[in-house]
Amino acid sequence: MSNFSTGKNEALELDRRDPLARFRERFYLLSGKIYMDGNSLGLLSKDGEESLLRVLNQWKQLGIDGWLDQDNPWFYYGEKLGAMQAPLVGAHEDEVVVTGSTTVNLHALVGTFYQPEGRRTKILADKLNFPSDIYALKSQIRIKGLGPSENLVLIKSRDRRMIEEEDIISAIERGSGEIALILLPAVYYRSGQVLDMEQLTAKAHQYGIAIGFDCSHSIGAIPHEFDRWGVDFALWCNYKHMNAGPGSTAGLYVNRKHFCRTSSLAGWWGYRKDKQFDMLLEFEQAPGVGGWQISTPQILSTAPLEGSLKIFAEAGIEKVREKSLKLTSYLMFLLETEGLTKPPYNYRIGTPKDPKRRGGHVAVEHDSAASITKVLKKRGIIPDFRPPDIIRLAPIALYNTFYETWQVVEALKEIIDGGEYEQFENVRDTIA
Ligand SMILES: *Cc1c(COP(=O)(O)O)cnc(C)c1O
């Protein structure tokens, strides 16, 4: 961290030496804005636009025959993009499929892997996960005829920012005879903390418990090694760091050792592909991860991911991670070195300093975070706000610059110096 310096010219120099700088022009940047919200909705790439337009053209020119078009058949699109996405999670090609949506995939996988039996009836999760995941877990417990209040164990945070791996491990050890399943996020949506998935997987398996991860905030931001770690299952959305568009088709991973399991939400798209159109009433699940698909894929909401995956293959996730860490380190360095974490500024950094524990964004906390977010937006800087006091800033390796990061910190300083934020109410908008 101390290798940085605070000047504007040094920021520009960092951009000149950035090996990923050329990818910025592959994206549609918002004119006159500094976009720091790629962890909520990634920007459209020209590659993503191209793959979407190709699919639209197939529809225009082929109609129904698009499903079995020679070059790019939609019939195999979920499997094809799954194979392209597999390197981002360290999986075999037949272990990843692009399908459905995040919360639906969570239901499909938890339904499969949560098999309460005897005293083992509990799901272990945590209090800082994204609410949708918790709603889904409670409903999965109810579907099995059990009560969420007794069977959903939520690990508490010590500081409202992080969940210590140590605390997860002691919860596993304490409840080992009663826990049937563990579901955790890979990166926390508020603080950006990364969990040590390898260590937690090993610990879960030591007690014979299946473990899955929601990678919505980690996919496209950090590398994963699911196969090597032996993770049982995972799921993620593709509209955050993956840049595949609002509500784009999501992804899921099932470890090969579980291909013998049956999907809990069967549908004809999970049928053996060679026999799917025999239209038999007896379900025969596809042999790989494809068996967890449910419905006809939303081809138009899937297509931008193809272009995006080409960019990731070209840039390399290791390089993306390296630059991302450098950007977030630089952001935190500027905040501290410019005195913004002291009076009268009083910003707080709510993200781990240790690069191993830090995902792709920085949580900057402030008592007036909601009104400061509004001033940032008025100034053309797009962060997002998470209650009660977090301004999330995500400098994205593929399209943000060090100079933009420098400008954002300058703005955070000026907003306090000029008292601008005091003109705005400290409450959030409907979509923050
Ligand atoms: C973004 C996100 C979701 C979103 O769920 P959808 O079903 O896509 O609306 C769910 N869980 C986590 C952890 C997320 O970060």
Coordinates of C-alpha atoms and ligand atoms in Angstrom, one line a residue:
M1 CA 0.0 0.0 0.0
S2 CA 2.8 2.4 0.9
N3 CA 4.1 2.1 -2.7
F4 CA 1.6 4.6 -3.9
S5 CA 1.7 8.4 -3.7
T6 CA -1.1 10.9 -3.6
G7 CA -0.6 13.1 -6.6
K8 CA -2.7 13.3 -9.7
N9 CA 0.2 12.7 -12.0
E10 CA 1.0 9.5 -10.1
A11 CA -2.5 8.4 -10.7
L12 CA -2.1 9.0 -14.4
E13 CA 1.2 7.2 -14.4
L14 CA -0.5 4.1 -12.8
D15 CA -2.9 4.1 -15.8
R16 CA -0.1 4.4 -18.3
R17 CA 1.5 1.3 -16.8
D18 CA -1.7 -0.7 -16.5
P19 CA -1.6 -3.9 -18.6
L20 CA -5.4 -4.1 -18.7
A21 CA -5.9 -0.4 -19.8
R22 CA -6.8 -1.4 -23.4
F23 CA -10.0 -3.2 -22.2
R24 CA -11.6 0.1 -21.2
E25 CA -12.5 1.0 -24.7
R26 CA -14.3 -2.3 -25.2
F27 CA -17.0 -1.0 -22.8
Y28 CA -19.8 1.6 -23.2
L29 CA -18.8 4.1 -20.5
L30 CA -21.4 6.6 -19.4
S31 CA -20.5 9.9 -20.8
G32 CA -19.4 12.5 -18.3
K33 CA -19.7 10.0 -15.4
I34 CA -17.4 8.0 -13.2
Y35 CA -19.0 4.6 -12.8
M36 CA -18.1 2.9 -9.5
D37 CA -21.1 0.6 -9.4
G38 CA -20.0 -2.4 -11.5
N39 CA -20.5 -4.6 -8.5
S40 CA -24.3 -3.9 -8.7
L41 CA -24.8 -3.7 -12.5
G42 CA -21.7 -4.1 -14.7
L43 CA -21.5 -2.0 -17.8
L44 CA -22.3 -3.2 -21.3
S45 CA -19.3 -4.3 -23.4
K46 CA -19.1 -4.0 -27.2
D47 CA -18.5 -7.7 -27.2
G48 CA -21.7 -8.3 -25.2
E49 CA -23.6 -6.1 -27.6
E50 CA -22.2 -8.0 -30.5
S51 CA -23.2 -11.4 -29.2
L52 CA -26.7 -10.1 -28.3
L53 CA -27.2 -8.7 -31.8
R54 CA -26.0 -11.9 -33.3
V55 CA -28.7 -13.8 -31.4
L56 CA -31.4 -11.2 -32.3
N57 CA -30.4 -11.7 -36.0
Q58 CA -30.6 -15.4 -35.7
W59 CA -34.2 -15.0 -34.4
K60 CA -34.9 -12.5 -37.2
Q61 CA -33.6 -14.7 -39.9
L62 CA -34.1 -18.2 -38.6
G63 CA -37.2 -18.2 -36.4
I64 CA -37.6 -21.6 -34.7
D65 CA -34.5 -22.9 -36.5
G66 CA -32.3 -20.8 -34.3
W67 CA -32.6 -23.6 -31.7
L68 CA -30.5 -25.9 -33.9
D69 CA -28.6 -23.4 -36.0
Q70 CA -25.4 -24.9 -37.2
D71 CA -22.9 -22.4 -35.8
N72 CA -24.6 -21.2 -32.6
P73 CA -27.6 -23.4 -31.6
W74 CA -29.6 -22.0 -28.8
F75 CA -30.5 -25.6 -27.7
Y76 CA -27.0 -26.0 -26.2
Y77 CA -26.4 -22.4 -25.2
G78 CA -26.6 -22.9 -21.4
E79 CA -24.1 -25.7 -21.6
K80 CA -21.8 -23.9 -24.0
L81 CA -21.6 -20.7 -21.9
G82 CA -21.3 -22.9 -18.8
A83 CA -18.2 -24.5 -20.3
M84 CA -16.9 -21.0 -21.1
Q85 CA -17.5 -19.8 -17.6
A86 CA -16.0 -22.9 -15.9
P87 CA -12.4 -21.5 -15.8
L88 CA -13.6 -18.6 -13.7
V89 CA -14.6 -21.0 -10.9
G90 CA -12.0 -23.7 -11.4
A91 CA -14.4 -26.3 -12.6
H92 CA -14.7 -28.9 -15.4
E93 CA -16.7 -27.8 -18.4
D94 CA -19.6 -30.1 -17.5
E95 CA -19.9 -28.8 -13.9
V96 CA -21.2 -25.3 -14.8
V97 CA -24.3 -24.3 -16.6
V98 CA -25.7 -20.8 -17.4
T99 CA -29.4 -21.0 -16.5
G100 CA -32.3 -19.4 -14.5
S101 CA -31.8 -16.7 -12.0
T102 CA -29.8 -16.5 -8.7
T103 CA -32.5 -17.1 -6.2
V104 CA -34.2 -19.8 -8.3
N105 CA -30.9 -21.6 -8.7
L106 CA -30.4 -21.3 -4.9
H107 CA -33.8 -23.0 -4.4
A108 CA -32.9 -25.7 -7.0
L109 CA -29.6 -26.5 -5.4
V110 CA -30.6 -26.2 -1.7
G111 CA -33.6 -28.4 -2.5
T112 CA -31.2 -31.0 -3.7
F113 CA -28.5 -30.7 -1.1
Y114 CA -30.6 -30.1 2.0
Q115 CA -31.8 -33.6 3.0
P116 CA -32.6 -33.5 6.7
E117 CA -32.3 -36.9 8.3
G118 CA -32.5 -37.9 11.9
R119 CA -30.9 -35.3 14.1
R120 CA -29.3 -33.6 11.1
T121 CA -32.0 -31.1 10.2
K122 CA -30.3 -27.7 10.4
I123 CA -28.9 -25.3 7.8
L124 CA -26.0 -23.1 8.9
A125 CA -25.8 -19.6 7.3
D126 CA -25.0 -16.2 8.6
K127 CA -26.5 -12.8 9.4
L128 CA -24.7 -10.8 6.9
N129 CA -25.7 -12.6 3.7
F130 CA -28.0 -11.0 1.1
P131 CA -31.6 -11.2 2.3
S132 CA -32.9 -13.2 -0.7
D133 CA -30.7 -16.1 0.3
I134 CA -32.1 -16.1 3.8
Y135 CA -35.7 -15.9 2.6
A136 CA -35.0 -18.9 0.2
L137 CA -33.3 -20.9 3.0
K138 CA -36.3 -20.4 5.3
S139 CA -38.7 -21.5 2.6
Q140 CA -36.6 -24.6 1.8
I141 CA -36.8 -25.6 5.5
R142 CA -40.6 -25.1 5.4
I143 CA -40.9 -27.2 2.2
K144 CA -39.2 -30.0 4.1
G145 CA -42.0 -29.7 6.7
L146 CA -39.7 -28.2 9.4
G147 CA -39.6 -24.8 11.2
P148 CA -37.1 -22.2 10.2
S149 CA -36.8 -20.8 13.7
E150 CA -35.3 -24.1 15.0
N151 CA -33.5 -25.1 11.9
L152 CA -31.9 -22.1 10.4
V153 CA -28.7 -21.2 12.4
L154 CA -27.4 -17.8 11.6
I155 CA -23.8 -17.0 12.6
K156 CA -23.5 -13.5 14.1
S157 CA -20.9 -10.9 13.1
R158 CA -18.7 -9.4 15.8
D159 CA -18.6 -6.0 14.2
R160 CA -21.5 -5.8 11.7
R161 CA -19.0 -5.9 8.9
M162 CA -17.2 -9.3 8.8
I163 CA -17.9 -12.9 9.7
E164 CA -14.8 -14.5 11.2
E165 CA -13.9 -17.9 9.7
E166 CA -13.1 -18.9 13.3
D167 CA -16.7 -18.2 14.3
I168 CA -18.0 -20.3 11.4
I169 CA -15.7 -23.2 12.3
S170 CA -16.8 -23.2 15.9
A171 CA -20.5 -23.1 14.8
I172 CA -19.7 -26.2 12.6
E173 CA -18.0 -28.0 15.5
R174 CA -20.7 -27.1 18.0
G175 CA -23.6 -28.1 15.7
S176 CA -21.9 -30.9 13.8
G177 CA -24.3 -33.7 14.6
E178 CA -27.3 -31.5 13.7
I179 CA -26.2 -29.5 10.6
A180 CA -27.3 -30.9 7.3
L181 CA -26.1 -28.1 5.0
I182 CA -24.0 -24.9 5.0
L183 CA -24.6 -22.0 2.7
L184 CA -22.4 -18.9 2.7
P185 CA -21.6 -16.1 0.4
A186 CA -18.1 -16.0 -1.2
V187 CA -17.8 -12.2 -0.9
Y188 CA -20.1 -10.2 1.4
Y189 CA -22.2 -7.7 -0.4
R190 CA -21.7 -4.9 2.1
S191 CA -18.2 -5.1 3.4
G192 CA -16.6 -6.9 0.5
Q193 CA -15.0 -9.5 2.8
V194 CA -13.9 -12.7 1.1
L195 CA -14.5 -16.0 3.0
D196 CA -11.8 -18.6 2.9
M197 CA -13.8 -21.1 0.9
E198 CA -11.0 -23.7 0.9
Q199 CA -10.7 -23.8 4.6
L200 CA -14.4 -23.8 5.2
T201 CA -15.1 -26.6 2.7
A202 CA -12.4 -28.8 4.3
K203 CA -13.9 -28.1 7.8
A204 CA -17.5 -28.9 6.6
H205 CA -16.4 -32.1 4.9
Q206 CA -14.5 -33.2 8.1
Y207 CA -17.9 -33.4 9.7
G208 CA -19.6 -34.9 6.6
I209 CA -21.6 -31.7 5.9
A210 CA -22.3 -30.4 2.3
I211 CA -21.3 -26.8 1.7
G212 CA -22.3 -24.4 -1.1
F213 CA -21.4 -20.8 -1.9
D214 CA -23.3 -17.9 -3.3
C215 CA -20.7 -16.2 -5.6
S216 CA -22.8 -13.3 -6.8
H217 CA -20.2 -10.8 -5.6
S218 CA -17.1 -12.9 -6.3
I219 CA -17.7 -14.2 -9.9
G220 CA -15.6 -12.1 -12.3
A221 CA -13.9 -10.4 -9.4
I222 CA -11.7 -13.1 -7.8
P223 CA -10.6 -16.5 -9.0
H224 CA -12.2 -19.6 -7.5
E225 CA -10.9 -23.2 -7.4
F226 CA -14.1 -25.2 -6.7
D227 CA -12.8 -28.5 -7.9
R228 CA -9.5 -28.4 -6.0
W229 CA -11.3 -27.2 -2.9
G230 CA -14.0 -29.9 -3.3
V231 CA -16.9 -27.4 -3.0
D232 CA -20.2 -29.2 -3.3
F233 CA -22.2 -26.6 -5.2
A234 CA -22.3 -22.9 -6.0
L235 CA -24.5 -20.3 -7.8
W236 CA -24.1 -16.7 -8.9
C237 CA -25.7 -13.9 -10.8
N238 CA -24.1 -12.6 -14.1
Y239 CA -25.2 -9.0 -14.0
K240 CA -22.6 -7.7 -11.4
H241 CA -18.9 -8.2 -12.2
M242 CA -19.8 -10.4 -15.2
N243 CA -21.4 -7.5 -17.1
A244 CA -24.1 -9.6 -18.8
G245 CA -26.9 -7.1 -18.3
P246 CA -29.8 -6.4 -15.9
G247 CA -31.5 -9.6 -14.8
S248 CA -29.2 -11.6 -17.1
T249 CA -29.3 -15.4 -16.9
A250 CA -27.4 -16.7 -13.8
G251 CA -25.0 -19.6 -13.3
L252 CA -24.6 -22.7 -11.2
Y253 CA -22.0 -25.3 -10.4
V254 CA -22.4 -28.8 -9.2
N255 CA -19.3 -30.9 -8.3
R256 CA -19.1 -34.1 -10.5
K257 CA -19.2 -36.3 -7.4
H258 CA -22.9 -35.2 -7.1
F259 CA -24.1 -35.8 -10.6
C260 CA -25.9 -38.9 -9.3
R261 CA -28.2 -36.6 -7.2
T262 CA -31.6 -35.6 -8.5
S263 CA -32.7 -32.0 -9.1
S264 CA -35.3 -31.0 -6.6
L265 CA -37.0 -28.7 -9.2
A266 CA -37.2 -30.9 -12.2
G267 CA -38.2 -29.4 -15.6
W268 CA -37.9 -30.4 -19.2
W269 CA -34.7 -28.4 -19.7
G270 CA -32.9 -30.7 -17.3
Y271 CA -33.8 -33.7 -19.4
R272 CA -31.2 -35.8 -21.3
K273 CA -30.7 -33.6 -24.4
D274 CA -30.7 -36.5 -26.8
K275 CA -34.2 -37.6 -25.6
Q276 CA -35.7 -34.3 -24.5
F277 CA -38.0 -34.1 -27.5
D278 CA -39.3 -37.6 -27.1
M279 CA -41.7 -35.9 -24.7
L280 CA -41.9 -38.9 -22.3
L281 CA -43.6 -38.4 -19.0
E282 CA -40.8 -40.2 -17.1
F283 CA -38.1 -37.7 -16.2
E284 CA -34.6 -38.8 -17.2
Q285 CA -32.1 -36.2 -15.8
A286 CA -29.2 -35.0 -18.0
P287 CA -26.0 -36.7 -16.9
G288 CA -24.0 -33.5 -16.0
V289 CA -24.8 -30.2 -14.3
G290 CA -27.3 -29.5 -17.1
G291 CA -29.7 -31.7 -15.1
W292 CA -30.3 -28.7 -12.8
Q293 CA -31.8 -26.6 -15.5
I294 CA -35.6 -26.1 -15.3
S295 CA -37.0 -24.1 -18.2
T296 CA -36.3 -23.0 -21.7
P297 CA -33.4 -20.6 -21.3
Q298 CA -34.0 -16.8 -21.7
I299 CA -31.7 -16.7 -24.8
L300 CA -31.9 -12.9 -25.1
S301 CA -30.9 -12.4 -21.5
T302 CA -28.1 -14.9 -21.9
A303 CA -26.5 -13.7 -25.1
P304 CA -24.5 -10.7 -23.7
L305 CA -22.7 -13.0 -21.3
E306 CA -21.0 -14.7 -24.3
G307 CA -19.2 -11.5 -25.4
S308 CA -18.4 -10.8 -21.8
L309 CA -16.8 -14.2 -21.3
K310 CA -14.6 -13.6 -24.3
I311 CA -13.2 -10.5 -22.6
F312 CA -12.5 -12.5 -19.4
A313 CA -10.8 -15.2 -21.4
E314 CA -8.6 -12.6 -23.1
A315 CA -7.8 -10.6 -20.0
G316 CA -7.4 -13.6 -17.6
I317 CA -9.1 -13.6 -14.2
E318 CA -5.7 -13.6 -12.4
K319 CA -4.8 -10.3 -14.1
V320 CA -8.3 -8.9 -13.4
R321 CA -7.8 -9.8 -9.7
E322 CA -4.3 -8.3 -9.6
K323 CA -5.5 -4.9 -10.9
S324 CA -8.7 -5.0 -8.9
L325 CA -6.7 -5.4 -5.7
K326 CA -4.3 -2.6 -6.7
L327 CA -7.3 -0.3 -7.4
T328 CA -9.0 -1.0 -4.0
S329 CA -5.6 -0.7 -2.2
Y330 CA -5.0 2.6 -3.9
L331 CA -8.5 3.8 -2.9
M332 CA -7.9 2.9 0.7
F333 CA -4.4 4.4 0.6
L334 CA -5.7 7.7 -0.6
L335 CA -8.5 7.8 2.0
E336 CA -6.0 7.3 4.8
T337 CA -3.1 9.3 3.5
E338 CA -5.3 12.3 2.6
G339 CA -6.6 12.3 6.2
L340 CA -10.2 11.3 5.2
T341 CA -10.5 8.8 8.0
K342 CA -10.0 11.5 10.6
P343 CA -11.9 14.6 11.7
P344 CA -13.5 16.6 10.2
Y345 CA -14.0 14.0 7.4
N346 CA -14.7 10.9 9.6
Y347 CA -15.0 8.3 6.8
R348 CA -14.4 4.7 8.0
I349 CA -13.1 1.9 5.9
G350 CA -15.4 -1.1 6.4
T351 CA -13.5 -3.5 4.1
P352 CA -10.6 -5.8 5.1
K353 CA -7.1 -4.4 4.4
D354 CA -5.7 -7.9 3.9
P355 CA -5.8 -8.5 0.1
K356 CA -6.7 -12.2 0.7
R357 CA -9.8 -11.1 2.5
R358 CA -10.9 -8.4 0.2
G359 CA -13.2 -8.8 -2.8
G360 CA -13.8 -6.2 -5.6
H361 CA -15.2 -3.2 -3.8
V362 CA -14.5 -1.0 -0.8
A363 CA -17.2 -0.1 1.7
V364 CA -16.7 3.5 2.8
E365 CA -18.8 4.2 5.9
H366 CA -20.0 7.6 7.0
D367 CA -22.8 8.8 9.4
S368 CA -24.2 10.9 6.5
A369 CA -23.6 8.2 3.8
A370 CA -27.0 8.5 2.2
S371 CA -26.7 12.3 1.6
I372 CA -23.0 12.0 0.5
T373 CA -24.1 9.4 -2.1
K374 CA -26.7 11.9 -3.4
V375 CA -24.0 14.6 -3.8
L376 CA -21.6 12.1 -5.5
K377 CA -24.4 11.3 -8.0
K378 CA -25.0 15.0 -8.6
R379 CA -21.3 15.3 -9.4
G380 CA -21.5 12.5 -11.9
I381 CA -19.9 9.8 -9.7
I382 CA -22.0 6.6 -9.4
P383 CA -21.5 4.6 -6.3
D384 CA -24.3 2.9 -4.4
F385 CA -25.6 3.2 -0.9
R386 CA -26.3 0.3 1.5
P387 CA -28.0 1.1 4.8
P388 CA -27.3 2.2 7.3
D389 CA -24.0 4.0 6.5
I390 CA -22.2 2.4 3.6
I391 CA -21.1 4.0 0.3
R392 CA -19.9 1.1 -1.8
L393 CA -17.2 2.0 -4.4
A394 CA -16.2 -0.6 -6.9
P395 CA -13.3 0.4 -9.2
I396 CA -13.7 -2.3 -11.9
A397 CA -10.4 -3.7 -13.3
L398 CA -11.7 -4.0 -16.9
Y399 CA -13.0 -0.5 -17.3
N400 CA -12.1 1.9 -14.4
T401 CA -8.9 3.8 -14.0
F402 CA -6.6 4.9 -11.2
Y403 CA -7.3 8.5 -12.2
E404 CA -11.0 8.0 -11.7
T405 CA -10.3 6.4 -8.3
W406 CA -8.2 9.5 -7.4
Q407 CA -11.1 11.8 -8.6
V408 CA -13.6 10.0 -6.4
V409 CA -11.4 10.4 -3.3
E410 CA -11.0 14.1 -4.1
A411 CA -14.8 14.4 -4.4
L412 CA -15.3 12.7 -1.0
K413 CA -13.0 15.3 0.5
E414 CA -14.6 18.3 -1.2
I415 CA -18.1 17.2 -0.3
I416 CA -17.2 17.5 3.4
D417 CA -15.0 20.6 3.0
G418 CA -17.9 22.5 1.2
G419 CA -20.7 21.1 3.4
E420 CA -22.6 20.2 0.2
Y421 CA -24.1 17.0 1.7
E422 CA -25.9 19.0 4.4
Q423 CA -28.4 20.1 1.8
F424 CA -29.6 16.6 1.2
E425 CA -31.7 14.4 3.4
N426 CA -29.8 11.5 4.9
V427 CA -32.3 8.9 3.6
R428 CA -32.1 6.4 0.7
D429 CA -34.0 6.5 -2.6
T430 CA -36.2 3.5 -3.5
I431 CA -33.3 1.8 -5.4
A432 CA -30.1 2.8 -3.6
Ligands
LIG1 C1 -27.1 -10.0 -6.2 C2 -27.4 -11.1 -5.3 C3 -28.6 -11.8 -5.3 C4 -29.7 -11.4 -6.3 O1 -30.7 -12.4 -6.5 P1 -31.6 -12.4 -7.8 O2 -32.3 -13.6 -7.7 O3 -30.7 -12.3 -9.0 O4 -32.5 -11.2 -7.8 C5 -28.8 -12.9 -4.5 N1 -27.8 -13.2 -3.6 C6 -26.7 -12.5 -3.5 C7 -25.7 -12.9 -2.5 C8 -26.4 -11.4 -4.3 O5 -25.3 -10.7 -4.2

